[in-house]
C-alpha cells in the first residue's frame, strides 16, 4: 500500500450502512421458517457495522472498505433470499444464521476435527519433505545413491498417492498411521525431484571457488549445494503442500475416522449441510494459513533473491 | 612478508574426452614461474588457457607431465592458490561481507579485522550487508577479488578477471590489481584476451598457439609501473605479439 495514495471513505461508510441494514433486516422481519440464532446473527451484523464505524479512520482497514461492503451485500442478500423467503432448495442451502448456529453449538467437534486434520497434515508433510529432501540431496550428490534411488523414484513417483490408499488402509492396522504415510508419500516425490534438479543445476564454479579455499564435501553440500538449490526445494515444497491438502481430504473421507474430511462425510450422511459449509470454511482457512506460513518461511530464507512474490 | 613460491611445469599435456573422442588441449607445456612474478597468458579462444589455470589451482589433474610448487606435486586445491574466475561467482545467498569471509568460514577461522580492511581496500565497506544482485558488475568483480585476496594467497590465479567490465572500470581495476600485487607480494598468474592489459600489468607475457596449447613466445617486461601505453618498448612488444598470433601490421 502506498501511503501517499488517498483511500476513499465512501465504501466503508456505505458498508457501515449496509451491515446496519442487514442487522435490522434480520432482527425485525419475520423468518419464513423456523431458523435458529436469528437474534445472534443480527447482533453479529450489528457488531460488524460498529467495527466499520470505529475503524473509519484507519487506512489499513479502509483499504478493504469495498470488501466490507461487498460482504455486507452478500450477507444481506443471503439473509433476504433464504431466511426471509426460502427461495433456494433446503436443506442444501441454509440460512446464514444456521451456519452461525453450527459454529456456536458444534464448535467443540469442529475444533477437534481441525486438530486431527492439523496433526495428520503437519506430520505427513514434514516427514515427506524431510524424506524427499534427503533423497534429492543423495541423488544430486552421490552417483551410487542415484543408481538405486533414481529407478525407484521414476517407477513409483508419478503414481498418484491415492492409489496406495486401499492397500495401506488394509495392511496397516492404524488408519491414522496409514494416512500419515500417504501424506508423506504425496509430499516426498515433488520435493525429491526438485531438490535433485536444484542440486544438479548448481553452477559448478560455486564448488570450485570453495574448493580452492580448502572446502571439503560436507561444506560443499551444506553451504554451497543446499543454499543454491533452495529456491527449487521451495517450489517442490509448495507442490507437496498442494498434494498433501488433497491427500488429507481423501484420506479422511475414505479411511481415517477423524478430521475435517471425516466431519464433512458425516455431515453429508446426516444431511447436515450447514455443518458441511462450516467445515469447508475452516478447511479453507487452514489451507490458506499453511500457504501463508510457507510463503513467510520462504521469503525469509530466500530474502537474497531479487524477485519475491507476495502471497 | 615474502612468500617464496616457485612453480615448475614440466612436459604438461592434457586430454579431454569430448563425445568419446580424445581432445588434446595442452601439448607439452614447460614453464617456470618464480616468486612474485606477474605472468600473463595470452592465446586464442578455446586453446586451453583456463584448463592450464585449473591445473595450477589443483582443481583438475593433468593427463601427463607434472606441476610442482616448491618441488611438491600439486594434487589438490589449496588455499595458498586462490582462483578468481571470469564471472565473479559470488554466492548470491550471502552478503558481501559473508562472501569475502568465505575462506575463513571454510577453515573455521575468524578474522573480522582482515575482512573489514579488505572491504575498505576495495572501497566497498558501505556495501558489506548488500547481496550480490544489488551490486554492479565492477563491484561484484571487486568483491570476488577481495574474497580471493583475504586468504592471503601466495599464488593468485586470475582467469580473465576483468573480461566483462566496461573499459573505464577495467582501467581502474587494472590499477587496483597492480597496486594489490605490489602491496601483497603474491605471485600472479593471469589469463586475458586483452593485449593492452597484458602489456600494462605483466612482468612476463606467455603467448600460446591455437589448441592444443603450446607456448610459442615469451616476453619479459622490466618497465616500472605505471606504464605508458605508447612507450617504445611496449609498442615493439605489442607488434611482436600481434605477429605471433597471426596478425600482420595491417591491423
Ligand atoms: N570439461 C571439459 N570436457 C571436455 N572438453 C573440455 C572441457 N573443458 C574444456 N574443454 C575443451 O578444452 C578446450 C580448451 O578449453 P579452455 O576453457 O581451457 O579454453 P580457453 O583457452 O580458456 O578459452 P577462452 O579463452 O575462450 O576462455 C576447449 O576446446 C574446450 O572445448
Ligand atoms: Mg577460459
Coordinates of C-alpha atoms and ligand atoms in Angstrom, one line a residue:
Chain A
X1 CA 0.0 0.0 0.0
X2 CA 1.3 3.4 -1.0
X3 CA 0.7 5.8 1.9
X4 CA 0.5 8.7 -0.5
X5 CA -2.5 7.3 -2.4
X6 CA -5.7 8.5 -0.8
X7 CA -8.1 5.8 0.1
X8 CA -11.7 6.8 -0.3
X9 CA -14.0 6.8 2.7
X10 CA -17.3 6.1 1.0
X11 CA -17.1 2.3 0.5
X12 CA -16.6 1.8 4.2
X13 CA -19.4 4.4 5.1
X14 CA -21.8 2.5 2.7
X15 CA -20.5 -0.8 4.2
X16 CA -21.5 0.5 7.7
X17 CA -25.0 1.4 6.4
X18 CA -25.4 -2.0 4.7
X19 CA -24.3 -4.0 7.7
X20 CA -26.7 -2.0 9.9
X21 CA -29.4 -2.6 7.3
X22 CA -28.7 -6.4 7.3
X23 CA -28.8 -6.4 11.1
X24 CA -32.2 -4.6 11.0
X25 CA -33.5 -6.9 8.2
X26 CA -32.5 -9.9 10.3
X27 CA -33.9 -8.7 13.5
X28 CA -37.2 -7.0 12.5
X29 CA -38.5 -9.1 9.7
X30 CA -40.1 -12.4 10.2
X31 CA -38.4 -15.5 9.1
X32 CA -40.1 -17.7 6.5
X33 CA -39.3 -20.8 8.5
X34 CA -38.1 -21.7 12.0
X35 CA -34.4 -20.7 11.9
X36 CA -32.2 -20.8 15.0
X37 CA -29.9 -18.0 16.2
X38 CA -31.6 -15.2 14.2
X39 CA -31.1 -12.7 17.0
X40 CA -27.4 -13.7 17.4
X41 CA -26.9 -13.2 13.7
X42 CA -28.5 -9.7 13.9
X43 CA -26.1 -8.9 16.7
X44 CA -23.1 -10.2 14.7
X45 CA -24.1 -7.9 11.7
X46 CA -24.6 -5.1 14.1
X47 CA -21.1 -5.6 15.6
X48 CA -19.6 -5.6 12.1
X49 CA -21.4 -2.3 11.4
X50 CA -19.9 -0.9 14.6
X51 CA -16.5 -2.1 13.6
X52 CA -16.8 -0.4 10.2
X53 CA -17.7 2.9 12.0
X54 CA -14.9 2.7 14.6
X55 CA -12.2 1.9 12.1
X56 CA -13.2 4.5 9.6
X57 CA -10.0 6.5 10.3
X58 CA -7.7 3.6 9.8
X59 CA -6.0 3.5 6.4
X60 CA -5.3 -0.2 6.7
X61 CA -9.0 -1.2 7.3
X62 CA -10.3 1.4 4.8
X63 CA -8.2 -0.2 2.1
X64 CA -10.6 -3.2 2.5
X65 CA -13.7 -1.0 2.6
X66 CA -15.0 -2.3 -0.7
X67 CA -14.6 -5.8 0.5
X68 CA -16.6 -5.0 3.7
X69 CA -19.3 -3.5 1.5
X70 CA -19.4 -6.5 -0.8
X71 CA -19.6 -8.9 2.1
X72 CA -22.5 -6.8 3.6
X73 CA -24.4 -7.1 0.3
X74 CA -23.7 -10.8 0.2
X75 CA -24.8 -11.4 3.8
X76 CA -27.9 -9.2 3.4
X77 CA -28.9 -10.8 0.1
X78 CA -28.4 -14.2 1.5
X79 CA -30.5 -13.4 4.6
X80 CA -33.2 -12.0 2.4
X81 CA -33.3 -14.8 -0.1
X82 CA -33.0 -17.7 2.2
X83 CA -34.1 -16.7 5.7
X84 CA -37.0 -14.4 4.8
X85 CA -38.2 -16.0 1.5
X86 CA -36.6 -19.5 1.3
X87 CA -36.0 -19.2 -2.4
X88 CA -33.3 -21.9 -2.7
X89 CA -34.0 -25.6 -2.0
X90 CA -33.4 -26.7 1.5
X91 CA -31.6 -28.4 3.1
X92 CA -28.8 -28.0 0.6
X93 CA -28.8 -24.2 1.1
X94 CA -29.1 -22.9 4.6
X95 CA -29.6 -19.5 6.0
X96 CA -26.7 -17.5 7.5
X97 CA -28.0 -18.0 11.0
X98 CA -27.9 -21.7 10.5
X99 CA -24.2 -21.5 9.7
X100 CA -23.7 -19.4 12.8
X101 CA -25.6 -22.0 14.8
X102 CA -23.2 -24.7 13.7
X103 CA -20.2 -22.7 14.9
X104 CA -22.0 -21.9 18.2
X105 CA -23.3 -25.4 19.0
X106 CA -20.7 -27.6 17.4
X107 CA -17.5 -25.7 17.9
X108 CA -16.0 -28.3 20.1
X109 CA -16.3 -31.0 17.4
X110 CA -15.1 -28.7 14.7
X111 CA -12.1 -27.7 16.8
X112 CA -11.3 -31.3 17.5
X113 CA -11.6 -32.2 13.8
X114 CA -9.4 -29.3 12.9
X115 CA -6.7 -30.5 15.4
X116 CA -6.9 -34.0 14.0
X117 CA -6.5 -32.7 10.4
X118 CA -3.7 -30.4 11.5
X119 CA -1.7 -33.3 13.1
X120 CA -2.2 -35.5 10.1
X121 CA -1.3 -32.8 7.7
X122 CA 1.7 -31.4 9.5
X123 CA 3.1 -34.8 10.5
X124 CA 2.9 -36.2 7.0
X125 CA 4.0 -33.1 5.3
X126 CA 7.1 -32.6 7.4
X127 CA 8.0 -36.2 7.3
X128 CA 7.6 -36.3 3.5
X129 CA 9.5 -33.1 2.9
X130 CA 12.4 -34.4 5.1
X131 CA 12.5 -37.7 3.2
X132 CA 12.2 -36.1 -0.2
X133 CA 14.8 -33.5 0.6
X134 CA 17.2 -36.3 1.8
X135 CA 16.6 -38.4 -1.3
X136 CA 17.0 -35.3 -3.5
X137 CA 20.4 -34.4 -1.9
X138 CA 21.5 -38.0 -2.1
X139 CA 20.7 -38.2 -5.8
X140 CA 22.2 -34.9 -6.6
X141 CA 25.4 -35.7 -4.8
X142 CA 26.2 -39.4 -4.9
X143 CA 26.2 -41.5 -8.1
X144 CA 25.8 -44.7 -6.0
X145 CA 22.8 -43.4 -4.3
X146 CA 21.4 -42.2 -7.6
X147 CA 22.0 -45.6 -9.1
X148 CA 19.5 -47.1 -6.7
X149 CA 17.2 -44.2 -6.0
X150 CA 16.6 -43.0 -9.5
X151 CA 14.8 -46.0 -10.9
X152 CA 12.7 -46.3 -7.7
X153 CA 11.7 -42.7 -7.9
X154 CA 10.9 -43.0 -11.6
X155 CA 8.8 -46.0 -11.1
X156 CA 6.7 -45.0 -8.1
X157 CA 7.0 -41.3 -8.2
X158 CA 4.4 -40.5 -10.9
X159 CA 1.9 -42.8 -9.3
X160 CA -0.9 -40.8 -7.6
X161 CA -0.5 -41.4 -3.9
X162 CA -4.2 -42.2 -3.7
X163 CA -3.5 -45.4 -5.5
X164 CA -1.8 -46.7 -2.4
X165 CA -4.8 -45.9 -0.2
X166 CA -6.7 -49.2 -0.3
X167 CA -3.6 -51.2 0.2
X168 CA -2.2 -49.1 3.1
X169 CA -5.5 -49.0 4.9
X170 CA -5.8 -52.7 4.6
X171 CA -2.3 -53.5 5.6
X172 CA -1.6 -51.0 8.4
X173 CA -3.9 -51.5 11.3
X174 CA -3.8 -47.9 12.4
X175 CA -5.6 -45.8 9.9
X176 CA -4.0 -42.7 11.3
X177 CA -0.5 -44.1 10.6
X178 CA -1.6 -45.2 7.1
X179 CA -2.9 -41.6 6.5
X180 CA 0.3 -40.2 7.7
X181 CA 2.3 -42.4 5.4
X182 CA 0.1 -41.5 2.4
X183 CA 0.7 -37.8 3.1
X184 CA 4.4 -38.3 3.5
X185 CA 4.5 -40.1 0.2
X186 CA 2.5 -37.3 -1.5
X187 CA 5.0 -34.8 -0.2
X188 CA 8.2 -36.7 -0.8
X189 CA 8.0 -37.1 -4.6
X190 CA 7.9 -33.4 -5.7
X191 CA 10.4 -32.4 -3.0
X192 CA 12.8 -35.1 -4.0
X193 CA 12.6 -34.3 -7.7
X194 CA 13.0 -30.6 -7.3
X195 CA 15.8 -30.8 -4.7
X196 CA 17.6 -33.2 -7.0
X197 CA 17.3 -30.9 -10.1
X198 CA 18.2 -27.9 -8.0
X199 CA 21.4 -29.5 -6.9
X200 CA 22.1 -30.8 -10.4
X201 CA 21.8 -27.2 -11.7
X202 CA 24.2 -25.6 -9.3
X203 CA 26.9 -23.6 -11.1
X204 CA 30.0 -25.8 -10.9
X205 CA 32.1 -22.8 -10.4
X206 CA 30.5 -22.3 -7.0
X207 CA 32.1 -25.6 -5.9
X208 CA 35.5 -24.7 -7.4
X209 CA 35.5 -21.4 -5.6
X210 CA 35.0 -23.1 -2.2
X211 CA 37.4 -25.9 -3.1
X212 CA 40.3 -23.6 -3.9
X213 CA 39.8 -22.2 -0.4
X214 CA 40.0 -25.7 1.1
X215 CA 36.4 -26.8 1.4
X216 CA 35.6 -30.5 1.9
X217 CA 32.5 -32.4 0.8
X218 CA 30.4 -31.6 3.9
X219 CA 31.0 -27.9 3.5
X220 CA 30.1 -28.1 -0.2
X221 CA 26.8 -29.8 0.5
X222 CA 25.8 -27.8 3.5
X223 CA 27.0 -24.4 2.4
X224 CA 27.0 -24.4 -1.3
X225 CA 24.7 -27.1 -2.8
X226 CA 21.8 -26.7 -0.4
X227 CA 21.6 -22.9 -0.4
X228 CA 22.0 -22.8 -4.2
X229 CA 19.2 -25.4 -4.6
X230 CA 16.9 -23.9 -2.0
X231 CA 14.7 -21.9 -4.5
X232 CA 13.9 -25.2 -6.2
X233 CA 13.4 -27.0 -3.0
X234 CA 10.7 -24.5 -2.1
X235 CA 9.0 -25.0 -5.4
X236 CA 8.8 -28.6 -4.6
X237 CA 7.5 -27.9 -1.1
X238 CA 4.7 -25.8 -2.5
X239 CA 3.7 -28.6 -4.8
X240 CA 4.0 -31.0 -1.9
X241 CA 1.7 -28.9 0.2
X242 CA -0.9 -28.8 -2.5
X243 CA -0.9 -32.6 -2.9
X244 CA -0.9 -33.0 0.9
X245 CA -4.1 -31.0 1.1
X246 CA -5.6 -33.2 -1.5
X247 CA -4.5 -36.4 0.2
X248 CA -5.7 -35.1 3.6
X249 CA -9.3 -34.8 2.4
X250 CA -9.2 -38.1 0.5
X251 CA -7.7 -40.0 3.4
X252 CA -10.1 -38.5 6.0
X253 CA -13.1 -39.2 3.8
X254 CA -12.1 -42.8 3.0
X255 CA -10.3 -44.2 6.0
X256 CA -9.2 -42.0 8.8
X257 CA -12.1 -41.7 11.3
X258 CA -11.3 -38.1 12.4
X259 CA -10.6 -34.7 11.0
X260 CA -12.4 -32.2 8.9
X261 CA -12.8 -34.5 5.9
X262 CA -14.5 -37.1 8.1
X263 CA -16.7 -34.4 9.7
X264 CA -17.9 -33.5 6.2
X265 CA -18.6 -37.0 5.3
X266 CA -20.6 -37.4 8.5
X267 CA -22.4 -34.1 7.8
X268 CA -23.4 -35.4 4.4
X269 CA -24.7 -38.6 5.9
X270 CA -27.0 -36.7 8.2
X271 CA -27.9 -34.1 5.5
X272 CA -26.4 -31.5 7.9
X273 CA -25.4 -29.2 5.1
X274 CA -24.7 -26.1 7.3
X275 CA -22.2 -28.2 9.1
X276 CA -20.5 -29.1 5.8
X277 CA -20.3 -25.4 5.0
X278 CA -18.7 -24.7 8.3
X279 CA -16.2 -27.4 7.9
X280 CA -15.4 -26.2 4.4
X281 CA -14.8 -22.7 5.7
X282 CA -12.5 -23.9 8.4
X283 CA -10.6 -26.1 5.9
X284 CA -10.1 -23.2 3.6
X285 CA -8.8 -21.1 6.5
X286 CA -6.4 -23.9 7.5
X287 CA -5.1 -24.4 3.9
X288 CA -4.5 -20.7 3.3
X289 CA -2.8 -20.3 6.6
X290 CA -0.4 -23.1 5.7
X291 CA 0.3 -21.5 2.4
X292 CA 0.9 -18.1 4.0
X293 CA 3.2 -19.7 6.6
X294 CA 5.2 -21.5 3.9
X295 CA 5.5 -18.2 1.9
X296 CA 6.7 -16.4 5.0
X297 CA 9.4 -19.0 5.6
X298 CA 10.4 -19.0 2.0
X299 CA 10.6 -15.2 1.8
X300 CA 12.7 -15.2 4.9
X301 CA 15.1 -17.8 3.8
X302 CA 15.3 -16.6 0.2
X303 CA 15.4 -12.9 1.0
X304 CA 18.7 -12.7 -1.0
X305 CA 16.6 -13.3 -4.2
X306 CA 15.7 -10.4 -6.4
X307 CA 12.2 -11.3 -7.1
X308 CA 10.0 -12.4 -4.3
X309 CA 6.3 -12.7 -5.0
X310 CA 3.8 -11.7 -2.3
X311 CA 1.1 -14.1 -1.2
Chain B
X1 CA 56.3 -11.0 4.4
X2 CA 57.8 -12.6 1.3
X3 CA 56.3 -15.8 0.1
X4 CA 58.7 -17.9 -1.8
X5 CA 56.9 -19.9 -4.3
X6 CA 58.3 -21.4 -7.4
X7 CA 56.0 -23.1 -9.8
X8 CA 57.5 -25.7 -12.2
X9 CA 55.5 -27.1 -15.1
X10 CA 57.2 -30.0 -16.9
X11 CA 56.0 -31.6 -20.1
X12 CA 52.4 -31.0 -19.2
X13 CA 49.8 -32.4 -21.6
X14 CA 46.2 -32.9 -21.1
X15 CA 43.3 -34.6 -23.0
X16 CA 39.7 -34.2 -22.5
X17 CA 37.1 -36.7 -23.6
X18 CA 34.7 -35.0 -25.8
X19 CA 31.9 -37.2 -27.2
X20 CA 34.2 -40.2 -27.0
X21 CA 36.9 -38.5 -28.9
X22 CA 40.2 -37.6 -27.3
X23 CA 40.6 -33.9 -27.4
X24 CA 44.2 -32.8 -26.9
X25 CA 44.1 -29.4 -25.1
X26 CA 47.5 -28.9 -23.6
X27 CA 50.6 -30.1 -25.6
X28 CA 53.9 -30.3 -23.8
X29 CA 53.9 -27.1 -21.7
X30 CA 57.1 -26.2 -20.0
X31 CA 57.2 -23.2 -17.8
X32 CA 58.8 -22.0 -14.6
X33 CA 57.2 -19.2 -12.6
X34 CA 59.3 -17.5 -9.9
X35 CA 58.1 -15.9 -6.7
X36 CA 56.3 -12.6 -7.2
X37 CA 56.2 -12.6 -10.9
X38 CA 53.1 -11.4 -12.6
X39 CA 52.8 -13.8 -15.6
X40 CA 50.1 -13.1 -18.1
X41 CA 49.0 -15.8 -20.6
X42 CA 47.7 -14.8 -24.0
X43 CA 46.2 -17.1 -26.6
X44 CA 43.3 -17.7 -29.0
X45 CA 39.9 -18.5 -27.6
X46 CA 39.5 -22.2 -26.6
X47 CA 43.2 -23.0 -26.8
X48 CA 43.3 -24.3 -23.2
X49 CA 44.3 -21.4 -21.0
X50 CA 41.6 -22.0 -18.5
X51 CA 42.5 -25.6 -18.4
X52 CA 46.0 -24.8 -17.5
X53 CA 44.9 -22.5 -14.7
X54 CA 42.6 -25.1 -13.3
X55 CA 45.5 -27.5 -13.1
X56 CA 47.8 -25.0 -11.4
X57 CA 44.9 -24.4 -8.9
X58 CA 44.7 -28.2 -8.4
X59 CA 41.1 -28.4 -9.5
X60 CA 42.0 -30.9 -12.2
X61 CA 44.8 -33.4 -12.7
X62 CA 46.8 -33.4 -15.9
X63 CA 46.9 -36.5 -18.1
X64 CA 50.7 -36.3 -18.5
X65 CA 53.6 -34.4 -17.0
X66 CA 53.8 -32.6 -13.7
X67 CA 53.1 -29.3 -11.9
X68 CA 55.1 -28.7 -8.8
X69 CA 55.2 -25.9 -6.2
X70 CA 58.5 -25.7 -4.4
X71 CA 59.2 -29.3 -5.5
X72 CA 55.8 -30.7 -4.4
X73 CA 53.4 -32.1 -6.8
X74 CA 50.0 -30.4 -6.9
X75 CA 47.4 -33.0 -6.2
X76 CA 44.5 -30.9 -4.8
X77 CA 43.2 -27.4 -4.4
X78 CA 44.8 -25.4 -1.6
X79 CA 44.0 -22.0 0.0
X80 CA 47.5 -20.8 -0.9
X81 CA 46.5 -20.8 -4.5
X82 CA 43.2 -19.0 -4.9
X83 CA 41.4 -18.5 -8.2
X84 CA 39.4 -15.5 -9.4
X85 CA 37.1 -16.7 -12.2
X86 CA 35.9 -14.8 -15.2
X87 CA 32.4 -14.5 -13.7
X88 CA 32.5 -13.1 -10.2
X89 CA 30.7 -16.3 -9.0
X90 CA 29.8 -14.7 -5.7
X91 CA 27.3 -16.7 -3.7
X92 CA 24.0 -14.9 -4.3
X93 CA 22.7 -16.1 -0.9
X94 CA 25.5 -14.5 1.1
X95 CA 26.0 -10.8 1.7
X96 CA 29.2 -9.1 0.5
X97 CA 30.7 -9.5 3.9
X98 CA 29.9 -13.2 4.1
X99 CA 31.2 -13.7 0.6
X100 CA 34.5 -12.2 1.5
X101 CA 34.6 -14.1 4.7
X102 CA 34.1 -17.4 2.9
X103 CA 37.7 -18.6 3.2
X104 CA 37.7 -18.1 6.9
X105 CA 34.4 -19.8 7.3
X106 CA 35.6 -22.8 5.4
X107 CA 38.7 -23.1 7.6
X108 CA 36.7 -22.3 10.7
X109 CA 38.8 -19.3 11.5
X110 CA 37.7 -15.9 12.4
X111 CA 39.4 -12.7 11.2
X112 CA 36.8 -9.9 11.0
X113 CA 39.6 -7.4 11.0
X114 CA 41.1 -8.8 7.8
X115 CA 37.7 -8.9 6.1
X116 CA 36.9 -5.4 7.2
X117 CA 40.2 -4.0 5.9
X118 CA 39.9 -5.9 2.7
X119 CA 36.5 -4.4 2.1
X120 CA 38.0 -1.0 2.8
X121 CA 40.7 -1.7 0.4
X122 CA 38.3 -2.3 -2.4
X123 CA 36.1 0.6 -1.3
X124 CA 33.0 -1.4 -0.6
X125 CA 32.8 -1.1 3.2
X126 CA 29.4 0.6 2.8
X127 CA 28.1 -2.4 0.9
X128 CA 29.0 -5.1 3.3
X129 CA 25.4 -6.2 4.0
X130 CA 24.3 -5.9 0.4
X131 CA 23.5 -9.0 -1.6
X132 CA 25.4 -9.7 -4.9
X133 CA 22.3 -8.8 -7.0
X134 CA 22.5 -5.4 -5.6
X135 CA 26.0 -4.8 -6.9
X136 CA 27.1 -3.5 -10.3
X137 CA 29.3 -5.8 -12.4
X138 CA 32.5 -4.0 -11.5
X139 CA 31.6 -4.0 -7.8
X140 CA 30.9 -7.7 -7.9
X141 CA 34.3 -8.4 -9.5
X142 CA 36.0 -6.4 -6.8
X143 CA 34.3 -8.4 -4.2
X144 CA 35.5 -11.6 -6.0
X145 CA 39.0 -10.2 -5.9
X146 CA 38.6 -9.4 -2.2
X147 CA 37.3 -12.8 -1.4
X148 CA 40.4 -14.3 -3.0
X149 CA 42.9 -11.9 -1.5
X150 CA 41.7 -12.1 2.0
X151 CA 43.1 -15.6 2.2
X152 CA 46.5 -14.0 1.7
X153 CA 47.4 -16.5 -1.1
X154 CA 50.9 -16.8 -2.2
X155 CA 49.7 -17.5 -5.7
X156 CA 46.8 -15.7 -7.2
X157 CA 45.3 -17.2 -10.3
X158 CA 43.1 -14.9 -12.4
X159 CA 41.1 -16.2 -15.3
X160 CA 40.1 -13.1 -17.3
X161 CA 39.0 -11.4 -14.1
X162 CA 38.2 -8.1 -16.0
X163 CA 36.7 -9.7 -19.1
X164 CA 33.2 -8.5 -18.6
X165 CA 33.8 -5.0 -17.4
X166 CA 33.4 -1.8 -19.4
X167 CA 36.7 -0.1 -20.4
X168 CA 36.7 2.6 -17.8
X169 CA 36.0 0.2 -14.9
X170 CA 38.6 -2.0 -16.4
X171 CA 41.3 0.6 -16.2
X172 CA 40.5 1.4 -12.6
X173 CA 40.6 -2.3 -11.8
X174 CA 43.9 -2.8 -13.6
X175 CA 45.5 -0.1 -11.5
X176 CA 44.0 -1.7 -8.4
X177 CA 45.4 -5.1 -9.4
X178 CA 48.9 -3.8 -9.8
X179 CA 48.6 -1.9 -6.6
X180 CA 47.4 -5.0 -4.7
X181 CA 50.0 -7.2 -6.3
X182 CA 52.8 -4.9 -5.2
X183 CA 51.4 -4.5 -1.8
X184 CA 50.6 -8.1 -1.1
X185 CA 53.6 -9.6 -2.9
X186 CA 51.8 -12.6 -4.3
X187 CA 52.7 -14.4 -7.5
X188 CA 50.2 -13.5 -10.2
X189 CA 49.2 -15.8 -13.0
X190 CA 46.5 -14.3 -15.2
X191 CA 44.8 -15.0 -18.4
X192 CA 43.4 -12.2 -20.5
X193 CA 42.2 -11.6 -24.1
X194 CA 43.3 -8.1 -24.0
X195 CA 46.9 -7.5 -25.2
X196 CA 46.9 -3.9 -23.8
X197 CA 46.1 -5.3 -20.4
X198 CA 48.9 -7.7 -20.6
X199 CA 51.3 -5.0 -21.6
X200 CA 50.3 -2.8 -18.8
X201 CA 50.4 -5.4 -16.0
X202 CA 52.7 -8.3 -16.7
X203 CA 56.3 -8.8 -15.7
X204 CA 56.2 -11.6 -18.3
X205 CA 53.9 -12.4 -21.1
X206 CA 53.4 -16.0 -22.4
X207 CA 51.8 -16.5 -25.8
X208 CA 50.1 -19.7 -26.7
X209 CA 49.1 -21.0 -30.1
X210 CA 45.7 -22.4 -31.2
X211 CA 44.6 -25.6 -29.5
X212 CA 46.4 -27.7 -28.5
X213 CA 48.0 -25.1 -26.4
X214 CA 51.8 -24.8 -26.7
X215 CA 54.0 -21.9 -25.7
X216 CA 55.1 -20.1 -28.8
X217 CA 56.5 -16.9 -27.4
X218 CA 57.7 -15.3 -24.2
X219 CA 58.3 -11.6 -23.4
X220 CA 59.9 -10.1 -20.3
X221 CA 58.8 -6.6 -19.3
X222 CA 61.1 -4.9 -16.9
X223 CA 59.5 -1.4 -17.1
X224 CA 58.2 0.1 -13.9
X225 CA 54.6 0.9 -13.1
X226 CA 52.5 2.8 -14.1
X227 CA 53.3 2.1 -17.6
X228 CA 52.6 4.3 -20.6
X229 CA 50.8 2.6 -23.5
X230 CA 52.8 4.5 -26.1
X231 CA 56.3 3.8 -24.8
X232 CA 58.6 2.5 -27.4
X233 CA 59.3 -0.8 -25.8
X234 CA 55.6 -1.6 -25.4
X235 CA 54.9 -0.7 -29.0
X236 CA 57.6 -3.1 -30.1
X237 CA 56.4 -6.0 -27.9
X238 CA 52.8 -5.3 -29.0
X239 CA 53.9 -5.7 -32.6
X240 CA 55.7 -8.9 -31.9
X241 CA 52.7 -10.4 -30.1
X242 CA 50.3 -9.5 -32.9
X243 CA 52.7 -11.1 -35.3
X244 CA 52.9 -14.3 -33.2
X245 CA 49.2 -14.5 -33.0
X246 CA 48.9 -14.3 -36.8
X247 CA 48.0 -10.6 -37.4
X248 CA 50.3 -8.6 -39.6
X249 CA 50.9 -4.9 -39.3
X250 CA 47.9 -4.2 -41.4
X251 CA 45.7 -4.3 -38.3
Ligands
LIG1 N1 35.3 -30.5 -19.1 C1 35.6 -30.5 -20.4 N2 35.3 -31.6 -21.1 C2 35.7 -31.6 -22.5 N3 36.3 -30.6 -23.1 C3 36.6 -29.5 -22.4 C4 36.3 -29.4 -21.0 N4 36.7 -28.2 -20.6 C5 37.2 -27.6 -21.7 N5 37.2 -28.4 -22.8 C6 37.7 -28.1 -24.1 O1 39.1 -27.7 -23.9 C7 39.4 -26.7 -24.8 C8 40.1 -25.6 -24.0 O2 39.2 -25.0 -23.1 P1 39.6 -23.8 -22.2 O3 38.4 -23.5 -21.4 O4 40.8 -24.2 -21.4 O5 39.9 -22.7 -23.2 P2 40.4 -21.2 -23.0 O6 41.7 -21.1 -23.6 O7 40.3 -20.8 -21.6 O8 39.3 -20.4 -23.9 P3 38.7 -19.0 -23.6 O9 39.8 -18.0 -23.9 O10 37.6 -18.9 -24.6 O11 38.2 -18.9 -22.2 C9 38.1 -26.2 -25.5 O12 38.2 -26.7 -26.8 C10 37.0 -26.9 -24.7 O13 36.0 -27.3 -25.6
LIG2 MG1 38.9 -19.6 -20.5

